[in-house]
Amino acid sequence: MNGQIKKILSSLHSRHIPGIVSENSKEAILRIMGWIPRDAVVGIGDSTTIRQLRIPEALKERGNRVLDPFEAKGPLADPKDALRQHKNTLTKATVSDIFLTGTNAITQDGKLVNVDAVGNRVAGMVWGHPTSIIVIGRNKIVKDVDEAFYRIRKIIAPNHVRIRSVELGGRKSKTPCAVTGKCNDCRARDRVCNIFTIIEGKPFFTDLKVVFVNEDLGLSWDPTWPKDRIMQIVENYKKSVWIPVGNEN
Ligand code: SF4
């Protein structure tokens, strides 16, 4: 375990949030599956990290009931039906036995920083079930809250919108970042940066468990990293990101 992750685990522990480290995805899946009882209903918050690990598939194969509003990929035959179904599962997933998701960033002193468009993911992290499991790739570690907000606003959110809406041909976005890949702090109806949260301690009625994976997972990078590493993060993200359909409003 490197010193940085050890320090974060210690910070999380002081916030009453236990964490573990897995050297790779395979080990992380085994640890997570071991925590989840076979009869638990598991809700999924939109997370490319979770999809990259293929945990929903592993849970279903084992017989768990999985409420995953983000199963569908690409345009469906009836977008209105798909959207109705999506909203219905979003609601149910927020009150499952266990909630499984990722985070946009974690600071070196153990704060979990997130942005959400709908609110289900950030709500699900802290409310609605006895346990939330948060899986974090090494690329999500930032120095402090200022750097977390910089990453989210300047890198994660605009690239997330541009990749899904333009590169992968998902639902058209009217946000400027869809075209420019840069944030204008827009007021578009389909703005994705609607709810920012910082978790600084264990919520009273929810146990949080954090799993670090010593791999790059999900969408986040420091612009000073080598270009090859950044390109690999983006390519892997494109293979697993959920592509929305219909109109969210
Ligand atoms: S605030 Fe608007 S322009 Fe900025 S990243 Fe979010 S959606 Fe894009």
mmCIF file of C-alpha atoms in Angstrom, residues 9-210:
data_model
loop_
_atom_site.group_PDB
_atom_site.id
_atom_site.type_symbol
_atom_site.label_atom_id
_atom_site.label_comp_id
_atom_site.label_asym_id
_atom_site.label_seq_id
_atom_site.Cartn_x
_atom_site.Cartn_y
_atom_site.Cartn_z
ATOM 1 C CA LEU A 9 -7.479 5.351 4.833
ATOM 2 C CA SER A 10 -6.400 6.731 8.183
ATOM 3 C CA SER A 11 -8.294 9.989 7.492
ATOM 4 C CA LEU A 12 -11.403 8.023 6.493
ATOM 5 C CA HIS A 13 -11.107 5.913 9.638
ATOM 6 C CA SER A 14 -11.065 9.089 11.750
ATOM 7 C CA ARG A 15 -14.327 10.034 10.013
ATOM 8 C CA HIS A 16 -15.819 6.607 10.942
ATOM 9 C CA ILE A 17 -15.682 5.424 7.348
ATOM 10 C CA PRO A 18 -13.745 2.151 6.965
ATOM 11 C CA GLY A 19 -11.763 1.559 3.794
ATOM 12 C CA ILE A 20 -9.682 -1.156 2.191
ATOM 13 C CA VAL A 21 -7.229 -1.290 -0.705
ATOM 14 C CA SER A 22 -7.304 -3.782 -3.568
ATOM 15 C CA GLU A 23 -4.338 -4.149 -5.859
ATOM 16 C CA ASN A 24 -6.572 -4.738 -8.894
ATOM 17 C CA SER A 25 -10.181 -5.009 -10.091
ATOM 18 C CA LYS A 26 -10.336 -8.781 -9.623
ATOM 19 C CA GLU A 27 -9.389 -8.513 -5.962
ATOM 20 C CA ALA A 28 -11.815 -5.606 -5.463
ATOM 21 C CA ILE A 29 -14.721 -7.598 -6.913
ATOM 22 C CA LEU A 30 -14.028 -10.507 -4.549
ATOM 23 C CA ARG A 31 -13.908 -8.192 -1.524
ATOM 24 C CA ILE A 32 -17.093 -6.373 -2.500
ATOM 25 C CA MET A 33 -18.970 -9.604 -3.274
ATOM 26 C CA GLY A 34 -17.881 -10.909 0.139
ATOM 27 C CA TRP A 35 -19.469 -7.899 1.850
ATOM 28 C CA ILE A 36 -22.819 -8.230 0.088
ATOM 29 C CA PRO A 37 -25.168 -10.937 1.420
ATOM 30 C CA ARG A 38 -26.621 -13.233 -1.226
ATOM 31 C CA ASP A 39 -30.174 -12.159 -0.413
ATOM 32 C CA ALA A 40 -29.456 -8.405 -0.434
ATOM 33 C CA VAL A 41 -31.191 -6.115 -2.911
ATOM 34 C CA VAL A 42 -28.465 -3.938 -4.419
ATOM 35 C CA GLY A 43 -29.082 -0.483 -5.890
ATOM 36 C CA ILE A 44 -26.618 0.973 -8.375
ATOM 37 C CA GLY A 45 -25.775 4.674 -8.683
ATOM 38 C CA ASP A 46 -24.551 5.797 -12.094
ATOM 39 C CA SER A 47 -20.876 4.882 -11.998
ATOM 40 C CA THR A 48 -18.560 3.951 -14.827
ATOM 41 C CA THR A 49 -16.189 2.507 -12.211
ATOM 42 C CA ILE A 50 -18.841 0.002 -11.102
ATOM 43 C CA ARG A 51 -19.597 -0.913 -14.718
ATOM 44 C CA GLN A 52 -15.891 -1.336 -15.515
ATOM 45 C CA LEU A 53 -15.636 -3.815 -12.640
ATOM 46 C CA ARG A 54 -18.777 -5.618 -13.934
ATOM 47 C CA ILE A 55 -20.096 -5.995 -10.396
ATOM 48 C CA PRO A 56 -23.802 -5.776 -11.356
ATOM 49 C CA GLU A 57 -23.319 -8.775 -13.680
ATOM 50 C CA ALA A 58 -21.460 -10.753 -10.981
ATOM 51 C CA LEU A 59 -24.205 -10.019 -8.444
ATOM 52 C CA LYS A 60 -26.962 -11.067 -10.827
ATOM 53 C CA GLU A 61 -25.153 -14.275 -11.719
ATOM 54 C CA ARG A 62 -24.933 -15.074 -8.005
ATOM 55 C CA GLY A 63 -28.667 -14.513 -7.581
ATOM 56 C CA ASN A 64 -28.796 -11.034 -5.988
ATOM 57 C CA ARG A 65 -31.607 -8.747 -7.057
ATOM 58 C CA VAL A 66 -29.928 -5.743 -8.679
ATOM 59 C CA LEU A 67 -31.713 -2.448 -9.275
ATOM 60 C CA ASP A 68 -29.639 -0.824 -11.979
ATOM 61 C CA PRO A 69 -31.249 2.200 -13.671
ATOM 62 C CA PHE A 70 -28.209 2.402 -15.951
ATOM 63 C CA GLU A 71 -28.388 -0.973 -17.638
ATOM 64 C CA ALA A 72 -29.610 0.217 -21.000
ATOM 65 C CA LYS A 73 -26.970 1.420 -23.440
ATOM 66 C CA GLY A 74 -27.713 3.219 -26.691
ATOM 67 C CA PRO A 75 -31.079 4.185 -28.200
ATOM 68 C CA LEU A 76 -33.990 1.858 -27.396
ATOM 69 C CA ALA A 77 -37.031 1.100 -29.531
ATOM 70 C CA ASP A 78 -39.277 3.273 -27.356
ATOM 71 C CA PRO A 79 -37.328 6.071 -25.589
ATOM 72 C CA LYS A 80 -40.420 7.197 -23.594
ATOM 73 C CA ASP A 81 -40.860 3.737 -22.112
ATOM 74 C CA ALA A 82 -37.144 3.523 -21.410
ATOM 75 C CA LEU A 83 -37.223 6.852 -19.561
ATOM 76 C CA ARG A 84 -40.272 5.826 -17.485
ATOM 77 C CA GLN A 85 -38.562 2.598 -16.550
ATOM 78 C CA HIS A 86 -35.320 4.437 -15.791
ATOM 79 C CA LYS A 87 -37.007 6.866 -13.358
ATOM 80 C CA ASN A 88 -38.894 4.037 -11.670
ATOM 81 C CA THR A 89 -35.697 2.052 -11.060
ATOM 82 C CA LEU A 90 -33.861 5.196 -9.885
ATOM 83 C CA THR A 91 -36.442 5.609 -7.125
ATOM 84 C CA LYS A 92 -36.384 1.951 -6.081
ATOM 85 C CA ALA A 93 -32.564 1.790 -6.109
ATOM 86 C CA THR A 94 -32.404 4.640 -3.587
ATOM 87 C CA VAL A 95 -34.057 2.477 -0.904
ATOM 88 C CA SER A 96 -32.337 -0.872 -1.494
ATOM 89 C CA ASP A 97 -30.383 -2.907 1.111
ATOM 90 C CA ILE A 98 -26.997 -1.875 -0.251
ATOM 91 C CA PHE A 99 -26.026 0.978 -2.568
ATOM 92 C CA LEU A 100 -23.040 0.647 -4.830
ATOM 93 C CA THR A 101 -21.409 3.551 -6.608
ATOM 94 C CA GLY A 102 -18.205 5.519 -7.259
ATOM 95 C CA THR A 103 -17.064 9.023 -6.366
ATOM 96 C CA ASN A 104 -15.836 11.896 -8.516
ATOM 97 C CA ALA A 105 -12.981 12.681 -6.152
ATOM 98 C CA ILE A 106 -11.499 11.893 -2.756
ATOM 99 C CA THR A 107 -9.197 14.319 -0.982
ATOM 100 C CA GLN A 108 -6.049 13.338 0.867
ATOM 101 C CA ASP A 109 -7.810 14.083 4.145
ATOM 102 C CA GLY A 110 -10.673 11.714 3.276
ATOM 103 C CA LYS A 111 -13.472 13.954 1.955
ATOM 104 C CA LEU A 112 -15.633 12.527 -0.816
ATOM 105 C CA VAL A 113 -16.548 15.200 -3.361
ATOM 106 C CA ASN A 114 -19.221 14.693 -6.013
ATOM 107 C CA VAL A 115 -21.383 16.357 -8.604
ATOM 108 C CA ASP A 116 -24.704 14.977 -9.811
ATOM 109 C CA ALA A 117 -27.254 15.980 -12.411
ATOM 110 C CA VAL A 118 -30.310 14.143 -11.063
ATOM 111 C CA GLY A 119 -29.323 13.708 -7.418
ATOM 112 C CA ASN A 120 -29.992 9.981 -7.055
ATOM 113 C CA ARG A 121 -26.322 9.045 -6.841
ATOM 114 C CA VAL A 122 -25.306 11.573 -4.193
ATOM 115 C CA ALA A 123 -28.526 10.953 -2.238
ATOM 116 C CA GLY A 124 -27.965 7.198 -2.415
ATOM 117 C CA MET A 125 -24.455 7.531 -1.010
ATOM 118 C CA VAL A 126 -25.786 8.851 2.291
ATOM 119 C CA TRP A 127 -29.450 7.875 2.645
ATOM 120 C CA GLY A 128 -31.975 5.104 2.018
ATOM 121 C CA HIS A 129 -30.092 1.914 2.949
ATOM 122 C CA PRO A 130 -27.997 0.576 5.819
ATOM 123 C CA THR A 131 -24.799 0.393 3.727
ATOM 124 C CA SER A 132 -23.239 2.255 0.808
ATOM 125 C CA ILE A 133 -20.129 0.878 -0.860
ATOM 126 C CA ILE A 134 -18.013 3.420 -2.734
ATOM 127 C CA VAL A 135 -15.387 2.161 -5.162
ATOM 128 C CA ILE A 136 -12.512 4.493 -6.018
ATOM 129 C CA GLY A 137 -9.783 4.212 -8.648
ATOM 130 C CA ARG A 138 -6.356 5.714 -7.884
ATOM 131 C CA ASN A 139 -6.956 8.456 -10.465
ATOM 132 C CA LYS A 140 -9.706 9.981 -8.280
ATOM 133 C CA ILE A 141 -7.347 11.064 -5.511
ATOM 134 C CA VAL A 142 -6.879 14.842 -5.254
ATOM 135 C CA LYS A 143 -5.001 17.053 -2.831
ATOM 136 C CA ASP A 144 -7.914 18.944 -1.288
ATOM 137 C CA VAL A 145 -11.459 20.210 -1.840
ATOM 138 C CA ASP A 146 -10.246 23.064 -4.093
ATOM 139 C CA GLU A 147 -8.532 20.597 -6.394
ATOM 140 C CA ALA A 148 -11.614 18.337 -6.306
ATOM 141 C CA PHE A 149 -13.830 21.190 -7.496
ATOM 142 C CA TYR A 150 -11.285 22.176 -10.133
ATOM 143 C CA ARG A 151 -11.194 18.591 -11.460
ATOM 144 C CA ILE A 152 -14.968 18.250 -11.448
ATOM 145 C CA ARG A 153 -15.701 21.593 -13.095
ATOM 146 C CA LYS A 154 -12.795 21.777 -15.537
ATOM 147 C CA ILE A 155 -12.159 18.151 -16.460
ATOM 148 C CA ILE A 156 -14.723 15.574 -15.392
ATOM 149 C CA ALA A 157 -18.067 17.293 -16.105
ATOM 150 C CA PRO A 158 -17.270 18.933 -19.492
ATOM 151 C CA ASN A 159 -15.533 15.834 -20.829
ATOM 152 C CA HIS A 160 -18.319 13.580 -19.539
ATOM 153 C CA VAL A 161 -20.892 15.634 -21.466
ATOM 154 C CA ARG A 162 -18.815 15.968 -24.640
ATOM 155 C CA ILE A 163 -17.879 12.282 -24.809
ATOM 156 C CA ARG A 164 -21.439 11.005 -24.256
ATOM 157 C CA SER A 165 -23.285 13.569 -26.318
ATOM 158 C CA VAL A 166 -20.901 14.119 -29.237
ATOM 159 C CA GLU A 167 -18.304 11.347 -29.431
ATOM 160 C CA LEU A 168 -20.647 8.490 -28.551
ATOM 161 C CA GLY A 169 -23.790 9.935 -30.159
ATOM 162 C CA GLY A 170 -25.940 9.953 -27.002
ATOM 163 C CA ARG A 171 -28.788 12.348 -26.212
ATOM 164 C CA LYS A 172 -28.040 15.771 -27.671
ATOM 165 C CA SER A 173 -26.903 18.269 -25.076
ATOM 166 C CA LYS A 174 -27.504 22.027 -25.249
ATOM 167 C CA THR A 175 -24.702 22.758 -22.799
ATOM 168 C CA PRO A 176 -21.725 24.633 -24.256
ATOM 169 C CA CYS A 177 -19.299 22.018 -22.939
ATOM 170 C CA ALA A 178 -20.819 19.426 -25.283
ATOM 171 C CA VAL A 179 -19.157 21.306 -28.141
ATOM 172 C CA THR A 180 -16.138 22.952 -26.543
ATOM 173 C CA GLY A 181 -15.252 20.428 -23.827
ATOM 174 C CA LYS A 182 -14.915 23.438 -21.503
ATOM 175 C CA CYS A 183 -17.168 24.621 -18.666
ATOM 176 C CA ASN A 184 -19.005 27.952 -18.999
ATOM 177 C CA ASP A 185 -20.971 27.584 -15.745
ATOM 178 C CA CYS A 186 -23.988 27.354 -18.040
ATOM 179 C CA ARG A 187 -27.688 27.756 -17.257
ATOM 180 C CA ALA A 188 -28.849 25.138 -19.770
ATOM 181 C CA ARG A 189 -31.883 23.017 -18.849
ATOM 182 C CA ASP A 190 -29.784 19.917 -19.322
ATOM 183 C CA ARG A 191 -26.838 21.162 -17.254
ATOM 184 C CA VAL A 192 -25.310 18.179 -15.453
ATOM 185 C CA CYS A 193 -23.571 20.109 -12.653
ATOM 186 C CA ASN A 194 -26.643 20.641 -10.483
ATOM 187 C CA ILE A 195 -25.839 19.202 -7.074
ATOM 188 C CA PHE A 196 -22.405 19.307 -5.439
ATOM 189 C CA THR A 197 -21.780 17.322 -2.256
ATOM 190 C CA ILE A 198 -18.910 16.862 0.177
ATOM 191 C CA ILE A 199 -19.080 13.922 2.597
ATOM 192 C CA GLU A 200 -16.985 14.785 5.644
ATOM 193 C CA GLY A 201 -18.180 12.079 8.045
ATOM 194 C CA LYS A 202 -20.301 8.959 8.408
ATOM 195 C CA PRO A 203 -23.996 9.736 7.994
ATOM 196 C CA PHE A 204 -25.951 8.814 11.172
ATOM 197 C CA PHE A 205 -28.005 6.014 9.616
ATOM 198 C CA THR A 206 -25.775 4.777 6.792
ATOM 199 C CA ASP A 207 -22.512 2.846 6.973
ATOM 200 C CA LEU A 208 -20.098 3.879 4.240
ATOM 201 C CA LYS A 209 -17.414 1.475 3.066
ATOM 202 C CA VAL A 210 -14.697 2.581 0.701
#
